[in-house]
Amino acid sequence: MAEPATFAAPLPAAFFDRATERVARELIGCRIVRRDGPHRRAGRIVETEAYLGPRDRACHSSRGRTARTEVMFGPAGVAYVYMIYGMYFCLNAVTRGPGVAEAVLVRAIEPLEGCLGRGDGPGRVCRALRIDGRLNSASLAGADLAILPADRPPAALARGPRVGVGYAGIWAKRLLRFWERGSPFVSRAQGKRAPA
DNA sequence: GTCCGGATCTTT
DNA sequence: AAGATCCGGACA
């Protein structure tokens, strides 16, 4: 049986088992497909951030290996989903490992199909695709959640500092955020307060 | 056990 | 500019 063209093969785990910064760049333009019961929800990634492990003070794994961060210490190619501010979830792709606790945060998607609202911000990405903590540690090549290669060439990439990590010292200044230049679906990233 | 603050978003 | 609303991590 021929599948619809939109069911291309997901990215293999090996895609995620490479330098995290590179994965963050190459994820721009890729598609997230979520099976939510009878619903199919999909979006095209337009904004990401790289989190570079224990040495990166903005990365959760810099506080050590704990129940929450455990999944980041495992193999690449699974989801790290955590709750923030008591009401939103954020979706990450675990990169590298086992033993290397790095990840890429999906900050914005262009809604393609079945999305619940907009996807211009990490909390909205999870709301749009109905992703919550139950998908923590799920495969990114699975039936319920998958990341597929880009089906059209992404526009030029832009990069800048990550959002909301002003506490992270020199790591706050690193240009680890990537987005598709000119996309109207990128988060506003209103920058939070500047460090004193 | 208490306390603090956050990889956010919405409303004022 | 501040509230919503909860958990992880730090400390005692």
Coordinates of C-alpha atoms (C1' of nucleotides) in Angstrom, one line a residue:
Chain A
M1 CA 0.0 0.0 0.0
A2 CA 1.4 3.4 -0.9
E3 CA 1.3 5.8 1.9
P4 CA 0.5 9.4 1.3
A5 CA 3.5 11.4 0.4
T6 CA 3.3 13.2 3.8
F7 CA 4.3 10.0 5.5
A8 CA 8.0 10.1 4.6
A9 CA 10.3 8.1 6.7
P10 CA 11.2 9.8 10.0
L11 CA 14.7 11.0 10.7
P12 CA 16.8 8.2 12.1
A13 CA 18.3 8.4 15.6
A14 CA 21.7 8.9 13.9
F15 CA 20.5 12.3 12.7
F16 CA 20.3 13.4 16.3
D17 CA 23.6 11.7 17.4
R18 CA 25.7 14.6 16.0
A19 CA 26.9 17.9 17.2
T20 CA 23.9 19.6 18.9
E21 CA 24.4 22.9 17.2
R22 CA 24.4 21.3 13.8
V23 CA 21.2 19.3 14.7
A24 CA 19.6 22.6 15.8
R25 CA 20.4 24.1 12.4
E26 CA 19.3 21.2 10.3
L27 CA 16.0 20.8 12.1
I28 CA 14.8 24.0 10.6
G29 CA 12.4 23.1 7.9
C30 CA 11.8 19.5 9.2
R31 CA 8.3 18.5 10.1
I32 CA 6.9 17.2 13.4
V33 CA 4.0 14.8 13.0
R34 CA 1.9 13.9 16.1
R35 CA -0.7 11.3 16.3
D36 CA -3.2 12.4 18.9
G37 CA -5.9 9.6 19.0
P38 CA -7.8 10.0 15.7
H39 CA -6.2 13.3 15.0
R40 CA -3.1 14.0 13.0
R41 CA -1.3 17.3 13.9
A42 CA 1.7 18.5 12.1
G43 CA 4.0 21.5 11.9
R44 CA 7.2 22.7 10.2
I45 CA 10.0 23.6 12.5
V46 CA 11.1 27.3 12.0
E47 CA 12.9 28.0 15.2
T48 CA 15.2 26.0 17.5
E49 CA 17.7 26.4 20.3
A50 CA 20.8 24.3 21.1
Y51 CA 21.5 23.3 24.8
L52 CA 25.0 22.1 25.2
G53 CA 25.1 19.9 28.3
P54 CA 26.5 20.3 31.8
R55 CA 29.0 23.1 30.8
D56 CA 26.1 25.2 29.4
R57 CA 24.7 27.0 32.4
A58 CA 21.3 27.4 30.6
C59 CA 21.0 23.7 30.0
H60 CA 18.9 21.8 32.6
S61 CA 21.6 19.1 32.7
S62 CA 24.1 21.6 34.1
R63 CA 22.3 21.0 37.5
G64 CA 23.2 17.4 37.3
R65 CA 21.6 14.1 36.5
T66 CA 18.1 14.0 38.1
A67 CA 14.8 12.4 37.5
R68 CA 13.8 15.3 35.2
T69 CA 16.9 15.4 33.2
E70 CA 17.5 11.7 33.0
V71 CA 16.3 11.4 29.5
M72 CA 18.9 13.8 28.3
F73 CA 21.6 11.5 29.5
G74 CA 20.2 8.7 27.4
P75 CA 20.6 8.0 23.7
A76 CA 19.8 10.5 21.0
G77 CA 16.5 10.6 19.1
V78 CA 14.0 10.8 21.9
A79 CA 11.8 13.6 23.3
Y80 CA 12.6 15.6 26.4
V81 CA 9.4 17.2 27.5
Y82 CA 9.2 19.3 30.6
M83 CA 6.7 21.6 32.3
I84 CA 7.5 25.2 32.8
Y85 CA 5.8 27.9 34.9
G86 CA 3.3 25.4 36.0
M87 CA 1.3 25.5 32.8
Y88 CA 3.3 25.0 29.7
F89 CA 5.3 22.2 28.2
C90 CA 8.4 22.5 26.1
L91 CA 9.5 19.9 23.5
N92 CA 13.2 19.1 23.0
A93 CA 15.0 16.6 20.8
V94 CA 17.7 14.7 22.8
T95 CA 21.0 14.8 20.9
R96 CA 24.1 12.7 21.3
G97 CA 24.6 10.3 24.1
P98 CA 24.3 8.1 25.9
G99 CA 26.2 10.0 28.6
V100 CA 26.1 13.3 26.8
A101 CA 23.2 15.4 28.0
E102 CA 22.4 17.8 25.2
A103 CA 19.2 18.7 23.5
V104 CA 17.5 21.0 21.0
L105 CA 14.5 23.0 22.0
V106 CA 11.8 23.4 19.4
R107 CA 10.8 27.1 19.8
A108 CA 8.3 27.5 16.9
I109 CA 6.5 25.7 14.2
E110 CA 4.6 26.7 11.1
P111 CA 1.2 24.9 11.5
L112 CA 0.6 22.5 8.7
E113 CA -2.3 20.3 9.8
G114 CA -4.6 19.8 12.7
C115 CA -2.8 22.3 15.0
L116 CA -4.5 23.8 18.0
G117 CA -3.7 27.5 17.7
R118 CA -0.5 29.0 16.7
G119 CA 3.0 27.6 17.2
D120 CA 5.1 30.7 17.6
G121 CA 6.7 29.9 21.0
P122 CA 7.8 26.7 22.8
G123 CA 4.7 26.6 25.0
R124 CA 2.5 27.1 22.0
V125 CA 4.3 24.4 20.0
C126 CA 3.3 21.9 22.6
R127 CA -0.3 23.2 22.8
A128 CA -0.6 23.2 19.0
L129 CA 0.5 19.6 18.8
R130 CA -1.0 18.5 22.1
I131 CA 2.2 17.4 23.5
D132 CA 2.6 16.9 27.3
G133 CA 4.8 15.2 29.8
R134 CA 3.5 11.8 28.8
L135 CA 5.6 12.0 25.7
N136 CA 8.8 12.5 27.7
S137 CA 11.3 9.9 26.5
A138 CA 9.2 8.9 23.6
S139 CA 11.0 8.1 20.3
L140 CA 11.1 10.9 17.7
A141 CA 10.6 8.2 15.1
G142 CA 7.5 6.6 16.6
A143 CA 3.8 6.3 15.8
D144 CA 2.7 9.0 18.2
L145 CA 5.5 11.5 17.6
A146 CA 7.9 11.7 14.7
I147 CA 10.2 14.2 13.0
L148 CA 10.4 14.0 9.3
P149 CA 12.9 15.6 6.9
A150 CA 12.1 18.9 5.2
D151 CA 9.9 18.6 2.2
R152 CA 11.0 21.9 0.8
P153 CA 14.2 23.8 1.1
P154 CA 14.3 26.1 4.1
A155 CA 14.9 29.8 3.5
A156 CA 18.2 31.3 4.8
L157 CA 18.9 30.8 8.4
A158 CA 19.4 33.5 11.0
R159 CA 20.9 33.0 14.5
G160 CA 21.0 34.9 17.7
P161 CA 21.1 34.5 21.5
R162 CA 18.7 32.2 23.2
V163 CA 15.6 33.5 24.9
G164 CA 15.0 33.7 28.6
V165 CA 18.4 32.5 29.8
G166 CA 19.8 35.8 30.9
Y167 CA 21.0 34.2 34.2
A168 CA 23.4 32.0 32.3
G169 CA 26.4 34.3 32.2
I170 CA 28.5 34.0 29.1
W171 CA 26.3 31.3 27.9
A172 CA 23.4 33.7 27.6
K173 CA 25.4 35.5 24.8
R174 CA 26.2 32.5 22.7
L175 CA 24.4 32.5 19.4
L176 CA 22.6 29.2 19.9
R177 CA 19.1 30.1 18.6
F178 CA 18.3 29.5 15.0
W179 CA 15.3 30.4 12.9
E180 CA 14.2 30.7 9.3
R181 CA 14.8 34.2 8.2
G182 CA 11.7 36.1 7.4
S183 CA 9.3 33.4 8.7
P184 CA 6.1 34.9 10.1
F185 CA 5.8 31.9 12.4
V186 CA 8.9 32.5 14.5
S187 CA 8.4 33.5 18.1
R188 CA 8.5 37.1 19.1
A189 CA 11.2 36.3 21.6
Q190 CA 10.6 39.6 23.4
G191 CA 13.8 39.0 25.2
K192 CA 13.0 39.0 28.9
R193 CA 14.8 41.4 31.2
A194 CA 18.4 42.2 30.5
P195 CA 20.9 41.0 33.1
A196 CA 21.8 43.7 35.6
Chain B
dG1 C1' 10.1 19.8 55.3
dT2 C1' 10.4 25.1 53.3
dC3 C1' 11.6 28.3 49.7
dC4 C1' 12.8 30.2 45.2
dG5 C1' 12.5 30.9 40.5
dG6 C1' 11.9 29.3 35.9
dA7 C1' 14.2 27.3 28.1
dT8 C1' 6.2 31.0 28.9
dC9 C1' 2.1 33.1 27.7
dT10 C1' -1.9 36.1 28.6
dT11 C1' -4.0 40.0 30.2
dT12 C1' -3.7 44.6 32.2
Chain C
dA1 C1' 4.0 45.2 34.2
dA2 C1' 2.2 41.3 36.5
dG3 C1' -0.5 37.1 37.1
dA4 C1' -1.4 32.3 36.3
dT5 C1' 0.2 27.9 38.6
dC6 C1' 3.5 23.9 39.6
dC7 C1' 7.6 21.4 40.0
dG8 C1' 12.6 20.8 40.3
dG9 C1' 16.4 21.8 42.9
dA10 C1' 18.7 23.8 46.9
dC11 C1' 18.9 24.0 51.5
dA12 C1' 17.8 22.7 56.5

